[in-house]
């Protein structure tokens, strides 16, 4: 089953055309990494997938539901799409536990004790079980991002979207975040990841998509794309980053 | 130069009237500011929505109210409106309307700036979890924004308290007019106006202390 289907997607900001006719799918339990130079449109593509950016043209389907149809209940649909941001975007006026339980309590009608149980399980999963009562400003970047993942997972999403989840981290924090993502992939989560971590993409992705100047230039398995890139733009990019 | 004892006696004689006026001043202020906060919040949210119509409503309101003197607004509401439409307002209700509308226009800007000061990633995080715009505003944006707004609110509240003295122009027996009516009869303008000033200071300084306590408690970031 296609979890995400993108057809002829275009997105412009004013006169600047950022996405030019994007077609792609993400299958169930598939981990897709999107790579490419800055300004290639990869973050915009990801943000279109949960309508944080409104597509200029084209259609997006999430589990068969048309995201781009104005009759679709976007709030319900977004509950199935977890999103992790580069800048974490934790809620600074709430504790770690409150950050995680806000969605389950307010959107899924969970009781305080049910929500707390979910929260504790997720904190165990991301290795921060002792941080529930702490406010986000007391956490390191890597810890913040792990809390952000727990917060997204608390809604029991069917798909997780990651927008450069390690780009704002100090180098020594990158590993702990990637580890949680890798565990998630191994559990069978469907994931779309915009990333600059080529090592991670190589190891964890089922498929890698290379974007440049608003187009998907090339895609394939990590072996195909990294070891034997066909397009010269892919070759030029990889020679710079690998 | 009158003696200290004389001064104190003059003030004590006038005090019951002054305290009554002070009561009216506080009453007008409290009612007006509660209403103004509601209008300010609604129009403040209007001013940042995508809807052009709502933004226009907010902008026109703010521009008109800020662009005209409060005294003219007060006189317009009390004397102007009843002469063309069939309403009769007491000085008290006209005063409440004028102070409300005036304070609201400034509060709109405070709400707008406060909400805009919150990183847009907060709205995105809320929406991506599945919260509606309204829920995200209420649960995530406003609780953070309002903490930052407290000093600006207090500033506007203080301005509004002082503005109520203009309501003496339509015969509302608030603190200033109460003072005027006393020295019109006993000619002790110095003593009475001194007392009036002290009473305004007491109201405003209490509010200042309250806000400092509140800011400490909320640990404004």
Short mmCIF file of C-alpha atoms in Angstrom, two decimals:
data_model
loop_
_atom_site.label_atom_id
_atom_site.label_comp_id
_atom_site.label_asym_id
_atom_site.label_seq_id
_atom_site.Cartn_x
_atom_site.Cartn_y
_atom_site.Cartn_z
CA UNK A 1 0.00 0.00 0.00
CA UNK A 2 1.16 3.50 -0.81
CA UNK A 3 1.39 5.49 2.40
CA UNK A 4 2.29 8.71 0.62
CA UNK A 5 1.66 9.47 -3.02
CA UNK A 6 2.80 12.73 -4.61
CA UNK A 7 1.59 13.58 -8.11
CA UNK A 8 2.87 16.49 -10.21
CA UNK A 9 3.49 18.60 -7.11
CA UNK A 10 4.54 22.19 -7.68
CA UNK A 11 5.23 24.85 -5.11
CA UNK A 12 6.14 28.49 -5.67
CA UNK A 13 6.93 31.21 -3.17
CA UNK A 14 5.96 34.34 -5.07
CA UNK A 15 7.89 34.15 -8.33
CA UNK A 16 10.37 31.59 -7.02
CA UNK A 17 9.46 28.07 -8.10
CA UNK A 18 10.85 25.74 -5.43
CA UNK A 19 9.25 22.47 -6.49
CA UNK A 20 8.81 21.71 -10.19
CA UNK A 21 6.71 18.67 -10.93
CA UNK A 22 7.53 16.19 -8.16
CA UNK A 23 6.27 12.62 -8.42
CA UNK A 24 7.06 10.09 -5.72
CA UNK A 25 5.63 7.44 -3.42
CA UNK A 26 6.43 6.10 -0.02
CA UNK A 27 5.35 2.53 0.66
CA UNK A 28 4.30 0.93 3.92
CA UNK A 29 7.22 0.37 6.32
CA UNK A 30 9.58 1.98 3.86
CA UNK A 31 12.32 4.36 4.98
CA UNK A 32 12.96 7.01 2.35
CA UNK A 33 15.79 9.52 2.73
CA UNK A 34 15.70 12.70 0.69
CA UNK A 35 19.10 14.25 0.07
CA UNK A 36 20.33 17.16 -2.00
CA UNK A 37 22.03 20.56 -1.79
CA UNK A 38 20.57 23.47 0.21
CA UNK A 39 17.75 25.14 -1.69
CA UNK A 40 16.95 22.02 -3.68
CA UNK A 41 13.40 22.01 -2.25
CA UNK A 42 13.68 18.90 -0.11
CA UNK A 43 12.37 20.52 3.09
CA UNK A 44 9.57 22.19 1.17
CA UNK A 45 8.58 18.81 -0.27
CA UNK A 46 8.43 17.31 3.21
CA UNK A 47 6.43 20.27 4.55
CA UNK A 48 3.94 19.89 1.71
CA UNK A 49 3.32 16.32 2.85
CA UNK A 50 1.50 17.54 5.97
CA UNK A 51 0.32 20.78 4.46
CA UNK A 52 2.57 23.08 6.48
CA UNK A 53 3.14 24.43 2.98
CA UNK A 54 0.19 24.68 0.63
CA UNK A 55 1.04 23.14 -2.77
CA UNK A 56 0.66 25.49 -5.73
CA UNK A 57 -0.38 22.62 -8.01
CA UNK A 58 -0.57 18.83 -7.97
CA UNK A 59 -1.98 16.30 -5.52
CA UNK A 60 -0.80 14.49 -2.42
CA UNK A 61 -2.48 11.39 -0.99
CA UNK A 62 -1.85 10.11 2.52
CA UNK A 63 -2.98 6.48 2.93
CA UNK A 64 -5.28 7.10 -0.03
CA UNK A 65 -6.85 10.27 1.44
CA UNK A 66 -6.43 13.34 -0.70
CA UNK A 67 -4.50 15.84 1.40
CA UNK A 68 -4.96 18.57 -1.17
CA UNK A 69 -8.77 18.31 -1.13
CA UNK A 70 -10.31 21.16 0.85
CA UNK A 71 -12.97 18.76 2.16
CA UNK A 72 -10.35 16.59 3.87
CA UNK A 73 -10.16 17.07 7.63
CA UNK A 74 -6.56 18.16 7.84
CA UNK A 75 -6.43 18.05 11.65
CA UNK A 76 -7.49 14.40 11.69
CA UNK A 77 -5.10 13.55 8.87
CA UNK A 78 -2.14 15.22 10.57
CA UNK A 79 -2.61 12.96 13.59
CA UNK A 80 -1.47 10.11 11.34
CA UNK A 81 1.64 12.04 10.30
CA UNK A 82 4.26 12.64 12.96
CA UNK A 83 6.63 15.49 12.26
CA UNK A 84 10.08 16.17 13.71
CA UNK A 85 11.62 19.57 13.06
CA UNK A 86 15.19 20.76 12.71
CA UNK A 87 14.64 23.29 15.52
CA UNK A 88 12.81 20.76 17.79
CA UNK A 89 9.94 23.21 18.48
CA UNK A 90 9.24 21.84 21.94
CA UNK A 91 6.70 23.83 23.95
CA UNK A 92 8.89 25.78 26.41
CA UNK A 93 6.10 26.49 28.90
CA UNK A 94 5.44 22.81 29.48
CA UNK A 95 7.48 20.03 31.07
CA UNK A 96 8.79 17.19 28.93
CA UNK A 97 5.90 14.98 30.08
CA UNK A 98 3.35 17.71 29.35
CA UNK A 99 4.84 18.18 25.89
CA UNK A 100 4.32 14.50 25.17
CA UNK A 101 0.89 14.07 26.76
CA UNK A 102 -0.75 17.23 25.37
CA UNK A 103 -1.78 15.55 22.11
CA UNK A 104 -3.06 12.26 23.57
CA UNK A 105 -5.03 14.14 26.24
CA UNK A 106 -6.55 16.87 24.12
CA UNK A 107 -6.92 15.12 20.78
CA UNK A 108 -7.38 11.47 21.65
CA UNK A 109 -9.33 11.94 24.87
CA UNK A 110 -6.87 9.97 27.00
CA UNK A 111 -7.10 10.38 30.76
CA UNK A 112 -4.22 11.90 32.68
CA UNK A 113 -3.05 8.47 33.88
CA UNK A 114 -3.35 6.81 30.46
CA UNK A 115 -1.47 9.68 28.84
CA UNK A 116 1.23 9.54 31.47
CA UNK A 117 1.65 5.83 30.90
CA UNK A 118 2.12 6.44 27.17
CA UNK A 119 4.53 9.26 27.98
CA UNK A 120 6.62 7.12 30.30
CA UNK A 121 6.84 4.30 27.75
CA UNK A 122 7.96 6.73 25.06
CA UNK A 123 10.52 8.35 27.35
CA UNK A 124 11.92 4.89 28.02
CA UNK A 125 12.06 4.29 24.30
CA UNK A 126 14.09 7.47 23.70
CA UNK A 127 16.20 6.92 26.82
CA UNK A 128 15.00 9.92 28.85
CA UNK A 129 12.80 8.35 31.46
CA UNK A 130 14.22 10.54 34.24
CA UNK A 131 13.49 13.80 32.39
CA UNK A 132 9.68 13.85 32.53
CA UNK A 133 9.40 16.73 35.01
CA UNK A 134 12.10 18.87 33.43
CA UNK A 135 11.44 21.91 31.22
CA UNK A 136 12.89 21.83 27.70
CA UNK A 137 15.42 24.63 28.34
CA UNK A 138 17.25 22.32 30.74
CA UNK A 139 17.89 19.73 28.00
CA UNK A 140 20.72 19.39 25.51
CA UNK A 141 19.94 19.55 21.79
CA UNK A 142 20.05 15.80 21.38
CA UNK A 143 17.74 15.31 24.35
CA UNK A 144 15.33 17.92 22.99
CA UNK A 145 15.15 16.16 19.67
CA UNK A 146 14.51 12.82 21.34
CA UNK A 147 11.66 14.41 23.33
CA UNK A 148 10.31 15.87 20.09
CA UNK A 149 10.28 12.38 18.60
CA UNK A 150 8.48 11.01 21.67
CA UNK A 151 5.94 13.84 21.38
CA UNK A 152 5.24 12.98 17.75
CA UNK A 153 5.07 9.25 18.48
CA UNK A 154 2.57 9.81 21.30
CA UNK A 155 -0.09 10.43 18.64
CA UNK A 156 0.57 6.92 17.29
CA UNK A 157 1.23 8.16 13.77
CA UNK A 158 1.31 5.82 10.78
CA UNK A 159 4.05 7.83 9.09
CA UNK A 160 6.92 9.90 10.50
CA UNK A 161 8.34 12.90 8.68
CA UNK A 162 11.79 14.19 9.68
CA UNK A 163 12.97 17.60 8.53
CA UNK A 164 16.77 17.64 8.95
CA UNK A 165 16.47 16.29 12.52
CA UNK A 166 20.21 16.45 13.28
CA UNK A 167 21.21 19.65 11.47
CA UNK A 168 20.89 21.88 14.55
CA UNK A 169 22.80 19.50 16.82
CA UNK A 170 26.37 19.56 18.08
CA UNK A 171 28.28 16.69 16.43
CA UNK A 172 28.47 14.61 19.60
CA UNK A 173 24.65 14.61 19.90
CA UNK A 174 23.92 13.40 16.38
CA UNK A 175 24.48 9.72 17.16
CA UNK A 176 21.91 9.44 19.96
CA UNK A 177 19.19 10.93 17.73
CA UNK A 178 20.03 8.76 14.74
CA UNK A 179 20.01 5.71 17.01
CA UNK A 180 16.40 6.36 18.04
CA UNK A 181 15.47 6.84 14.39
CA UNK A 182 17.16 3.62 13.42
CA UNK A 183 15.29 1.71 16.15
CA UNK A 184 12.07 3.19 14.85
CA UNK A 185 12.88 2.07 11.32
CA UNK A 186 13.64 -1.43 12.54
CA UNK A 187 10.23 -1.55 14.26
CA UNK A 188 8.69 -1.01 10.84
CA UNK A 189 7.70 2.66 10.99
CA UNK A 190 7.12 4.28 7.60
CA UNK A 191 9.55 7.19 7.50
CA UNK A 192 10.47 10.04 5.19
CA UNK A 193 13.66 11.77 6.23
CA UNK A 194 15.24 14.90 4.82
CA UNK A 195 18.85 14.65 5.89
CA UNK A 196 22.48 15.54 5.35
CA UNK A 197 23.65 12.41 7.19
CA UNK A 198 24.85 10.32 4.27
CA UNK A 199 26.13 7.54 6.50
CA UNK A 200 22.72 7.18 8.08
CA UNK A 201 20.95 7.22 4.71
CA UNK A 202 23.30 4.55 3.43
CA UNK A 203 22.72 2.31 6.40
CA UNK A 204 19.04 2.77 7.23
CA UNK A 205 17.22 3.90 4.08
CA UNK A 206 15.37 1.49 1.81
CA UNK A 207 15.42 4.12 -0.88
CA UNK A 208 17.30 7.38 -1.36
CA UNK A 209 15.95 10.30 -3.38
CA UNK A 210 18.34 12.93 -4.70
CA UNK A 211 16.80 16.34 -5.33
CA UNK A 212 18.28 19.36 -7.08
CA UNK A 213 16.70 22.66 -8.16
CA UNK A 214 13.16 21.54 -7.47
CA UNK A 215 13.32 18.22 -9.30
CA UNK A 216 13.86 14.62 -8.25
CA UNK A 217 17.01 13.95 -10.23
CA UNK A 218 17.57 10.35 -9.30
CA UNK A 219 16.38 7.72 -6.84
CA UNK A 220 17.26 4.18 -5.93
CA UNK A 221 18.52 1.91 -3.20
CA UNK A 222 21.42 3.31 -1.19
CA UNK A 223 23.76 0.96 -3.05
CA UNK A 224 22.56 2.15 -6.44
CA UNK A 225 22.57 5.84 -5.58
CA UNK A 226 25.71 6.12 -3.51
CA UNK A 227 27.94 3.58 -5.27
CA UNK A 228 26.76 3.95 -8.81
CA UNK A 229 25.02 7.29 -9.41
CA UNK A 230 23.84 7.70 -12.99
CA UNK A 231 23.17 11.42 -13.23
CA UNK A 232 26.12 13.80 -13.30
CA UNK A 233 24.46 16.20 -10.84
CA UNK A 234 24.14 13.33 -8.37
CA UNK A 235 27.77 12.45 -8.98
CA UNK A 236 28.88 16.06 -8.45
CA UNK A 237 26.88 16.37 -5.22
CA UNK A 238 28.07 13.07 -3.79
CA UNK A 239 31.68 13.82 -4.60
CA UNK A 240 31.38 16.93 -2.44
CA UNK A 241 29.66 15.36 0.58
CA UNK A 242 31.10 11.86 0.77
CA UNK B 1 0.57 79.20 54.17
CA UNK B 2 -1.95 77.01 56.04
CA UNK B 3 -0.77 74.94 59.00
CA UNK B 4 -0.30 71.20 58.77
CA UNK B 5 -3.28 70.58 61.02
CA UNK B 6 -5.54 72.77 58.89
CA UNK B 7 -4.40 70.95 55.74
CA UNK B 8 -5.09 67.57 57.26
CA UNK B 9 -8.53 68.68 58.42
CA UNK B 10 -9.46 70.00 54.98
CA UNK B 11 -8.41 66.71 53.39
CA UNK B 12 -10.20 64.62 56.03
CA UNK B 13 -13.38 66.61 55.48
CA UNK B 14 -13.23 65.94 51.77
CA UNK B 15 -12.09 62.33 52.09
CA UNK B 16 -15.50 60.57 52.10
CA UNK B 17 -16.41 62.28 48.80
CA UNK B 18 -12.97 61.58 47.35
CA UNK B 19 -13.08 57.90 48.31
CA UNK B 20 -16.49 57.59 46.68
CA UNK B 21 -15.01 59.14 43.53
CA UNK B 22 -12.07 56.79 43.76
CA UNK B 23 -14.55 53.90 43.90
CA UNK B 24 -16.16 55.11 40.69
CA UNK B 25 -12.75 55.49 39.03
CA UNK B 26 -11.81 51.92 39.96
CA UNK B 27 -15.19 50.58 38.87
CA UNK B 28 -15.02 52.24 35.43
CA UNK B 29 -11.43 51.12 34.98
CA UNK B 30 -11.99 47.49 35.95
CA UNK B 31 -15.12 47.03 33.81
CA UNK B 32 -13.52 48.81 30.85
CA UNK B 33 -10.26 46.91 30.99
CA UNK B 34 -11.96 43.52 31.20
CA UNK B 35 -14.04 44.35 28.13
CA UNK B 36 -11.04 45.92 26.39
CA UNK B 37 -8.95 42.78 26.93
CA UNK B 38 -11.61 40.66 25.24
CA UNK B 39 -11.97 43.04 22.29
CA UNK B 40 -8.21 43.51 22.10
CA UNK B 41 -7.59 39.76 22.00
CA UNK B 42 -10.23 39.15 19.33
CA UNK B 43 -9.09 42.01 17.11
CA UNK B 44 -5.45 41.15 17.80
CA UNK B 45 -6.04 37.64 16.46
CA UNK B 46 -7.98 39.18 13.54
CA UNK B 47 -4.94 41.28 12.71
CA UNK B 48 -2.73 38.23 12.15
CA UNK B 49 -5.17 35.94 10.33
CA UNK B 50 -5.02 35.20 6.63
CA UNK B 51 -8.46 36.77 6.09
CA UNK B 52 -8.15 40.20 4.49
CA UNK B 53 -11.59 41.24 5.75
CA UNK B 54 -10.77 40.45 9.38
CA UNK B 55 -7.40 42.18 9.12
CA UNK B 56 -9.12 45.21 7.62
CA UNK B 57 -11.67 45.39 10.45
CA UNK B 58 -8.87 45.33 12.98
CA UNK B 59 -6.73 47.91 11.17
CA UNK B 60 -9.58 50.37 10.62
CA UNK B 61 -10.63 50.15 14.28
CA UNK B 62 -7.11 50.70 15.56
CA UNK B 63 -6.37 53.54 13.15
CA UNK B 64 -9.56 55.46 13.91
CA UNK B 65 -9.34 55.14 17.68
CA UNK B 66 -5.63 55.89 17.89
CA UNK B 67 -5.99 58.73 15.42
CA UNK B 68 -8.49 60.74 17.47
CA UNK B 69 -8.20 62.27 20.96
CA UNK B 70 -9.82 60.40 23.81
CA UNK B 71 -11.62 63.53 25.04
CA UNK B 72 -13.27 63.90 21.63
CA UNK B 73 -14.29 60.23 21.74
CA UNK B 74 -15.81 60.67 25.19
CA UNK B 75 -17.77 63.77 24.17
CA UNK B 76 -18.81 62.11 20.91
CA UNK B 77 -20.22 59.05 22.66
CA UNK B 78 -21.99 61.01 25.42
CA UNK B 79 -23.27 64.06 23.51
CA UNK B 80 -22.82 63.20 19.84
CA UNK B 81 -24.38 59.76 19.47
CA UNK B 82 -27.65 60.39 21.38
CA UNK B 83 -28.34 63.41 19.17
CA UNK B 84 -28.57 61.26 16.04
CA UNK B 85 -29.56 57.81 17.24
CA UNK B 86 -32.18 57.00 19.80
CA UNK B 87 -30.12 55.99 22.78
CA UNK B 88 -29.64 57.58 26.13
CA UNK B 89 -26.45 56.76 27.94
CA UNK B 90 -25.64 57.52 31.54
CA UNK B 91 -22.30 59.23 32.06
CA UNK B 92 -21.11 55.96 33.59
CA UNK B 93 -21.95 53.78 30.58
CA UNK B 94 -20.67 56.37 28.12
CA UNK B 95 -17.46 56.48 30.13
CA UNK B 96 -17.11 52.70 30.15
CA UNK B 97 -17.66 52.55 26.38
CA UNK B 98 -15.11 55.27 25.68
CA UNK B 99 -12.38 53.86 27.93
CA UNK B 100 -13.06 50.32 26.67
CA UNK B 101 -12.84 51.25 23.01
CA UNK B 102 -9.76 53.39 23.53
CA UNK B 103 -7.84 50.84 25.60
CA UNK B 104 -8.86 48.04 23.22
CA UNK B 105 -7.21 49.81 20.28
CA UNK B 106 -3.88 49.87 22.07
CA UNK B 107 -4.30 46.34 23.44
CA UNK B 108 -4.83 45.03 19.89
CA UNK B 109 -1.31 46.11 19.07
CA UNK B 110 0.07 44.54 22.26
CA UNK B 111 -1.66 41.23 21.50
CA UNK B 112 -0.54 41.34 17.87
CA UNK B 113 3.10 42.03 18.73
CA UNK B 114 3.07 39.48 21.57
CA UNK B 115 1.65 36.70 19.42
CA UNK B 116 4.05 37.55 16.59
CA UNK B 117 6.98 37.36 19.00
CA UNK B 118 6.42 33.61 19.45
CA UNK B 119 8.52 31.54 17.06
CA UNK B 120 6.44 30.28 14.14
CA UNK B 121 7.77 26.78 14.79
CA UNK B 122 5.45 26.66 17.80
CA UNK B 123 2.37 27.02 15.61
CA UNK B 124 3.78 24.45 13.18
CA UNK B 125 4.50 21.98 15.97
CA UNK B 126 0.97 22.36 17.33
CA UNK B 127 -0.66 22.04 13.92
CA UNK B 128 1.49 19.04 12.96
CA UNK B 129 0.25 17.16 16.04
CA UNK B 130 -3.28 17.65 14.74
CA UNK B 131 -4.43 20.66 16.75
CA UNK B 132 -6.62 23.21 14.98
CA UNK B 133 -5.48 26.82 14.63
CA UNK B 134 -7.72 27.85 17.55
CA UNK B 135 -6.52 25.05 19.82
CA UNK B 136 -2.88 25.79 19.04
CA UNK B 137 -3.47 29.47 19.79
CA UNK B 138 -5.18 28.71 23.09
CA UNK B 139 -2.97 25.89 24.37
CA UNK B 140 0.44 26.78 22.97
CA UNK B 141 0.81 30.31 21.59
CA UNK B 142 -1.19 32.49 24.00
CA UNK B 143 0.12 31.00 27.26
CA UNK B 144 3.63 31.90 26.09
CA UNK B 145 2.71 35.22 24.50
CA UNK B 146 0.72 36.54 27.45
CA UNK B 147 3.66 36.15 29.82
CA UNK B 148 5.67 38.37 27.54
CA UNK B 149 2.81 40.85 27.26
CA UNK B 150 2.38 41.50 31.00
CA UNK B 151 4.63 44.59 31.21
CA UNK B 152 2.89 46.13 28.18
CA UNK B 153 -0.55 45.33 29.62
CA UNK B 154 0.31 46.98 32.90
CA UNK B 155 1.54 50.04 31.04
CA UNK B 156 -1.77 50.31 29.18
CA UNK B 157 -3.79 49.69 32.34
CA UNK B 158 -1.98 52.57 34.04
CA UNK B 159 -2.63 54.87 31.09
CA UNK B 160 -6.31 53.90 31.14
CA UNK B 161 -6.64 54.57 34.87
CA UNK B 162 -5.35 58.07 34.33
CA UNK B 163 -7.51 58.51 31.24
CA UNK B 164 -10.65 58.04 33.35
CA UNK B 165 -10.01 61.52 34.80
CA UNK B 166 -11.20 62.88 31.43
CA UNK B 167 -14.63 61.48 32.20
CA UNK B 168 -15.05 64.47 34.52
CA UNK B 169 -15.85 66.35 31.30
CA UNK B 170 -19.19 64.52 30.96
CA UNK B 171 -20.08 64.92 34.63
CA UNK B 172 -19.15 61.46 35.89
CA UNK B 173 -18.37 61.81 39.60
CA UNK B 174 -15.12 59.93 39.47
CA UNK B 175 -12.06 60.92 41.49
CA UNK B 176 -11.10 64.07 39.59
CA UNK B 177 -14.62 65.52 39.40
CA UNK B 178 -15.18 64.68 43.06
CA UNK B 179 -12.14 66.76 43.88
CA UNK B 180 -13.29 69.62 41.67
CA UNK B 181 -16.70 69.69 43.32
CA UNK B 182 -15.08 69.95 46.76
CA UNK B 183 -12.71 72.83 46.04
CA UNK B 184 -15.41 74.62 44.04
CA UNK B 185 -17.23 74.88 47.35
CA UNK B 186 -14.39 75.35 49.86
CA UNK B 187 -11.72 76.98 47.59
CA UNK B 188 -8.96 74.74 49.00
CA UNK B 189 -7.71 73.62 45.58
CA UNK B 190 -4.16 72.90 46.77
CA UNK B 191 -5.08 70.50 49.54
CA UNK B 192 -7.81 68.73 47.65
CA UNK B 193 -5.89 68.26 44.39
CA UNK B 194 -2.92 67.05 46.41
CA UNK B 195 -5.17 64.42 47.98
CA UNK B 196 -6.61 63.52 44.57
CA UNK B 197 -3.07 62.98 43.25
CA UNK B 198 -2.18 60.78 46.22
CA UNK B 199 -5.25 58.61 45.70
CA UNK B 200 -4.44 58.09 41.98
CA UNK B 201 -0.92 57.21 42.99
CA UNK B 202 -2.21 54.63 45.48
CA UNK B 203 -4.29 52.89 42.79
CA UNK B 204 -1.50 52.88 40.23
CA UNK B 205 1.28 51.91 42.60
CA UNK B 206 -0.78 48.97 43.90
CA UNK B 207 -1.16 47.79 40.32
CA UNK B 208 2.57 48.17 39.73
CA UNK B 209 3.36 46.05 42.79
CA UNK B 210 0.83 43.43 41.69
CA UNK B 211 2.38 43.21 38.24
CA UNK B 212 5.91 42.87 39.62
CA UNK B 213 4.72 40.02 41.80
CA UNK B 214 2.95 38.40 38.86
CA UNK B 215 6.01 38.71 36.62
CA UNK B 216 8.18 37.08 39.26
CA UNK B 217 5.68 34.28 39.73
CA UNK B 218 5.39 33.54 36.03
CA UNK B 219 9.13 33.89 35.56
CA UNK B 220 8.70 35.87 32.36
CA UNK B 221 11.02 34.55 29.69
#
